[in-house]
XYZ file of C-alpha atoms in Angstrom:
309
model
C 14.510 342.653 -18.578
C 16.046 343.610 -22.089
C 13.341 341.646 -23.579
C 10.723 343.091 -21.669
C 11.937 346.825 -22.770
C 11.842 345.809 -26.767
C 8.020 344.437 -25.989
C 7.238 347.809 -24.435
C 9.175 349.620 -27.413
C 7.494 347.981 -30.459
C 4.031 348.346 -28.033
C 4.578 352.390 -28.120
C 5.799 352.158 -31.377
C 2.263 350.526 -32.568
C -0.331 353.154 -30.371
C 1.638 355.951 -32.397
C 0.358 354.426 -35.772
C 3.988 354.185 -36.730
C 5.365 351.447 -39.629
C 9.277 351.375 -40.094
C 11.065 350.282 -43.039
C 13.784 349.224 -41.404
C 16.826 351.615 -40.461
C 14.550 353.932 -38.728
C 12.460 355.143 -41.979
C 9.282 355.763 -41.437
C 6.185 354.279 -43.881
C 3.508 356.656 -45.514
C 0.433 354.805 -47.104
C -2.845 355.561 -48.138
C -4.106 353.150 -44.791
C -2.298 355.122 -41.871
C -3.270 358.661 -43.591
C -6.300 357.980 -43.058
C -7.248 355.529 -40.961
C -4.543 356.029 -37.783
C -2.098 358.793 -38.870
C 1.541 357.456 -40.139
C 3.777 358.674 -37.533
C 3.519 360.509 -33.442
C 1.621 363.616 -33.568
C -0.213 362.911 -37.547
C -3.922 362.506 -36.607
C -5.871 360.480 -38.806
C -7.277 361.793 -42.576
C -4.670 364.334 -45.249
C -2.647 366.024 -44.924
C -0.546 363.863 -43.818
C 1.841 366.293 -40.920
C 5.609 365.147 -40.961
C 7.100 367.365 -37.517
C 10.382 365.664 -36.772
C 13.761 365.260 -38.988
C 14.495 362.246 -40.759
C 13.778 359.940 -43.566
C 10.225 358.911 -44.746
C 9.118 356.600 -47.513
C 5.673 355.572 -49.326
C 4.613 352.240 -49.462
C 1.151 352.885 -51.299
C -0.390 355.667 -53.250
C -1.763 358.515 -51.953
C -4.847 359.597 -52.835
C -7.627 362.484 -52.578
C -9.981 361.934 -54.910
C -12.393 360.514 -53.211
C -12.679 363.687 -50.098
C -15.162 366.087 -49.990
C -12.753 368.956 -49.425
C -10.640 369.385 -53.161
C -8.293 371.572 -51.331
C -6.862 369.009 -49.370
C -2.657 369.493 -49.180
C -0.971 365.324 -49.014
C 1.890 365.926 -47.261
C 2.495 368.877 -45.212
C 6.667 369.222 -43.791
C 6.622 370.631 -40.593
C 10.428 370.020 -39.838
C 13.320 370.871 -41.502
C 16.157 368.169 -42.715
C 13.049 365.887 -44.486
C 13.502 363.115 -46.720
C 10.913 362.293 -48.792
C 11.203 358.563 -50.938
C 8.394 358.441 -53.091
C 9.584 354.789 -53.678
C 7.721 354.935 -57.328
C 4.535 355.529 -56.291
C 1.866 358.260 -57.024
C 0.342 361.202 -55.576
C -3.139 361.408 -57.068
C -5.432 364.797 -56.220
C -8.972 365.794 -57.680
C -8.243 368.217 -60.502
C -8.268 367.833 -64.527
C -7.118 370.122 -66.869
C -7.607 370.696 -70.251
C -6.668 372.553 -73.161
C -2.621 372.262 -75.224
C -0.235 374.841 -74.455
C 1.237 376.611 -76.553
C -1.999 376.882 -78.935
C -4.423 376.756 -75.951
C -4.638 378.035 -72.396
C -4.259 375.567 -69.939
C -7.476 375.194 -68.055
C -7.971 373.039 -64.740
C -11.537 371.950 -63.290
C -12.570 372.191 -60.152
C -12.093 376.377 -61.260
C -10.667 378.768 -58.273
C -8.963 376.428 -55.621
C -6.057 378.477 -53.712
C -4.882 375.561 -51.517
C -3.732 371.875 -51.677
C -0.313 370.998 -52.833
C 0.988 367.692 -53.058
C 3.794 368.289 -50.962
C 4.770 371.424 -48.814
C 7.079 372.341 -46.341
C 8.223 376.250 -45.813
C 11.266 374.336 -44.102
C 14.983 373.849 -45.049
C 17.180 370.829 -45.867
C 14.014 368.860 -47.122
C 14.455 366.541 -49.766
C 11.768 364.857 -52.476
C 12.641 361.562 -54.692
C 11.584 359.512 -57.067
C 7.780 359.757 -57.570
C 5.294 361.724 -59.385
C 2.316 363.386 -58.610
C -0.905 364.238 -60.823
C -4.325 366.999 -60.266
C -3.287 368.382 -57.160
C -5.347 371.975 -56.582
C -1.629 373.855 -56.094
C 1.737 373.685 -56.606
C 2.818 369.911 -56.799
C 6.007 370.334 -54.500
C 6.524 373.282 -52.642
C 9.773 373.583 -50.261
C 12.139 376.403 -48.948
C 15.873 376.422 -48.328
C 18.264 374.037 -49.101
C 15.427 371.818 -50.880
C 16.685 369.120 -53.370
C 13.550 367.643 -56.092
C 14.916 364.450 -57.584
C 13.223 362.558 -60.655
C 9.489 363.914 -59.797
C 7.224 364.300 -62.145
C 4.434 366.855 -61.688
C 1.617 366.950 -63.717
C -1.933 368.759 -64.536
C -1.743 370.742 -61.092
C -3.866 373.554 -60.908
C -0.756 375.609 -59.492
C 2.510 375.710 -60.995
C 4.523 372.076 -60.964
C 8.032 372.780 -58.481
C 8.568 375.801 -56.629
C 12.206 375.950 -54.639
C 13.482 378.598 -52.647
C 17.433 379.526 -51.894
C 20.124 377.231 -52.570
C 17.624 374.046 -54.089
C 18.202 371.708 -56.539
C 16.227 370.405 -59.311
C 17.520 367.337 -60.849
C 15.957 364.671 -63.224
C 12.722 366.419 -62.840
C 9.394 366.593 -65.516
C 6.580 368.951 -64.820
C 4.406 368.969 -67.757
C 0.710 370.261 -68.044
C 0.275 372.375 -65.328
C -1.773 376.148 -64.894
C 0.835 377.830 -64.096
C 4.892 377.473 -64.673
C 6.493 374.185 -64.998
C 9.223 375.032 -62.262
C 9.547 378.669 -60.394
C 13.097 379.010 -58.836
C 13.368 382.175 -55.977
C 16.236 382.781 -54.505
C 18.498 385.517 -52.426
C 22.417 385.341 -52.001
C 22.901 381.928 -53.175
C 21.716 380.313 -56.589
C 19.677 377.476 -57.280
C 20.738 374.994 -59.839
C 18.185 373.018 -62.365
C 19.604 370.546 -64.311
C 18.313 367.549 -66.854
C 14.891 368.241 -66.310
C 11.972 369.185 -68.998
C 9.047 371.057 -68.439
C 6.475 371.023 -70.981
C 2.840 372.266 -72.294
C 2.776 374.282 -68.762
C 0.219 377.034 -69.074
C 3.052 379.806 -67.807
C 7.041 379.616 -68.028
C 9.066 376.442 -68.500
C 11.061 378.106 -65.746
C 11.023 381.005 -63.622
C 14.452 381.496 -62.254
C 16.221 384.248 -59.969
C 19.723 383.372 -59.473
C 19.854 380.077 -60.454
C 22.100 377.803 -63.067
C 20.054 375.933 -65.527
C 21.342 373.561 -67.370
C 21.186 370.410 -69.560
C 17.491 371.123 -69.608
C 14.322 371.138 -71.993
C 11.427 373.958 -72.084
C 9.288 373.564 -74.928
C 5.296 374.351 -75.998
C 4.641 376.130 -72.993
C 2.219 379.068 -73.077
C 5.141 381.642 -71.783
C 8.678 382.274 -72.125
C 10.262 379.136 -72.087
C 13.023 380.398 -70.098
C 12.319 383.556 -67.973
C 15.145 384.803 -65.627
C 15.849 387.591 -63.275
C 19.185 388.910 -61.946
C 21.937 386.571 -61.841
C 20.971 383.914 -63.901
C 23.164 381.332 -65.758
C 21.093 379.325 -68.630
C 23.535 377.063 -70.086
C 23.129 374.430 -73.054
C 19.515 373.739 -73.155
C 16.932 373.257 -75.714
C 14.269 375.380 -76.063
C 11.684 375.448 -78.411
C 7.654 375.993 -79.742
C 7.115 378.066 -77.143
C 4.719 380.713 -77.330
C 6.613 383.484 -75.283
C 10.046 384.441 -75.913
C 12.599 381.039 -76.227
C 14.671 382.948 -73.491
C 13.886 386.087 -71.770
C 17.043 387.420 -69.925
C 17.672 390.132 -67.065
C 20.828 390.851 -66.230
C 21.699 387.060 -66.493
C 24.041 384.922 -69.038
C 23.056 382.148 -71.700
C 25.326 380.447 -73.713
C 25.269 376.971 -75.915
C 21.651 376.971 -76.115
C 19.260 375.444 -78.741
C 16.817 377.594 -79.279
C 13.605 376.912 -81.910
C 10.574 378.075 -83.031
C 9.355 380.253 -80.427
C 6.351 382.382 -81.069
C 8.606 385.588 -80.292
C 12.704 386.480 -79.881
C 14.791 383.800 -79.547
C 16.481 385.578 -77.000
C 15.377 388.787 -75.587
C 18.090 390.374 -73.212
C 17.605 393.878 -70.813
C 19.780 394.589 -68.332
C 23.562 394.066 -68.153
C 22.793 390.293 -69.953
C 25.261 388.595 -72.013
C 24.743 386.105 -74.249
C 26.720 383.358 -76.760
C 27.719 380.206 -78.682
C 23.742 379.949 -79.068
C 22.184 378.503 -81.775
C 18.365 380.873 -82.942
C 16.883 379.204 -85.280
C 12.946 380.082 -86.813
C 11.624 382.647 -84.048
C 9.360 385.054 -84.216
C 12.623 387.204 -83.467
C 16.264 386.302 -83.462
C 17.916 388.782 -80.639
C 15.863 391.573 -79.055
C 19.129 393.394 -76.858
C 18.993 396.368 -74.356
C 21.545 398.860 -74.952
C 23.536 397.583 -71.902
C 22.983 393.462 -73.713
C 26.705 392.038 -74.972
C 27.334 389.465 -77.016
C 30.291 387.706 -75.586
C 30.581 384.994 -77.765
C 29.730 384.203 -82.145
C 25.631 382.915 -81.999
C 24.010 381.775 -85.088
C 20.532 383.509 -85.978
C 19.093 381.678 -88.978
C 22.361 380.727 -90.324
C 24.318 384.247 -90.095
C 26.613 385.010 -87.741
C 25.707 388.275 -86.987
C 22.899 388.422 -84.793
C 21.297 391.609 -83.692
């Protein structure tokens, strides 16, 4: 009887195209995305639909490329409390950019796609690792509440590279090349935290932030601010440098211990009720452009003097 009630398991378990990994993960791969769907309720072709909790993992790349629609999303999360293991592998969409921020606008091909991320879930608690993903037509991962991005790369999107919501967490991330900004950070009563991640020759920000903590972090040759904040942020002992905006552009926010070189404008420019110090400013456009309500809290060094605007 028990044996009879595994068969009839593992025989349900097969006509709902689903692979485990063992410890009740379930398997993503290129062949059940499109061929059978991965999981219950995914039908066949992308995006592939994740609707119940738990913890998924790719076994393959996935990869759009050769569809007829460019818009395509890859993953869509339909559930909240997602994990996402990328396991190493790839997510690979149509779109190629061109062009070198900060000297050149970024510029992807196909022109004028709205949709298609790589992976996207309005949906709290969901979690990405471990993976990167190239030429997607939107934002490479998009999540909501909660979210946690671990050591993703994002790259030549024709959206921005990670967008997070209230209360995420970048960590260990790279977005580089992308139209937009490298990482855009929205939040409402609770911060966000970035943290040892670089975003690079981005055709917007390094990083737009409301209410978030970044830290340990590199922004450099984008075509924007490398740092732009709204109210509440804390930027804290990163490098910034070559871009062509402002190195860090501050509202009502703090930065202190910062590196911050060669940007096409102010090293820092502060309005609101900002406070900044301990940076170093070194060969900007600009060393310190301050509001009237701007304090220096702290000795920063602008071009080797100690008194900074």
């Amino acid at each position: 009887m028990q044996r009879a009630a595994i068969i009839a398991a593992a025989v349900l378990l097969l006509s709902c195209g689903v692979a485990t990994a063992g410890d009740g993960v379930i398997e993503i791969n290129q062949a059940c995305a499109l061929n059978t769907g991965c999981m219950q309720f995914d039908a066949p072709g992308f995006p592939v639909e994740i609707q119940s909790p738990g913890s998924y993992i790719l076994t393959s790349n996935l990869d759009t490329r050769s569809l007829g629609n460019p818009e395509v999303t890859v993953i869509n999360v339909q559930a909240a409390d997602v994990t996402i293991d990328m396991n190493g592998f790839q997510i690979v969409g149509p779109v190629n950019c061109s062009g070198l921020p900060p000297a050149e606008p970024r510029l992807c091909t196909p022109q004028n796609l709205i949709n298609g991320q790589g992976i996207s879930g309005a949906v709290s608690g969901m979690t990405v690792r471990n993976g990167s993903i190239r030429g997607v037509p939107g934002t490479g991962v998009q999540c909501g509440l909660g979210c946690r991005v671990e050591n993703v790369s994002v790259m030549d999107s024709a959206g921005g590279g990670i967008s997070v919501e209230t209360g995420s967490v970048v960590d260990g991330c790279i977005t580089s090349g992308n139209q937009f900004a490298g990482i855009s950070a929205s939040s409402g009563s609770t911060g966000s935290v970035v943290h040892d991640s670089s975003s690079f020759r981005n055709g917007g920000e390094g990083i737009h932030a409301t209410l978030t903590t970044i830290r340990g972090s590199t922004f450099a040759h984008n075509r924007g601010d490398g740092i732009f904040t709204n109210s509440g942020s804390v930027v804290i002992e990163n490098t910034i440098q070559n871009n062509n905006g402002n190195g860090i552009r501050l509202s009502t926010s703090i930065a202190t211990g910062n590196n911050i070189r060669g940007n096409a404008l102010f090293g820092i420019t502060a309005v609101g009720k900002s406070a900044y110090g301990g940076n170093l400013i070194q060969d900007n456009g600009g060393t310190v452009a301050g509001g009237t309500a701007a304090v220096q809290m702290g000795t920063n060094v602008c071009d080797g003097n100690t008194t900074c605007p």
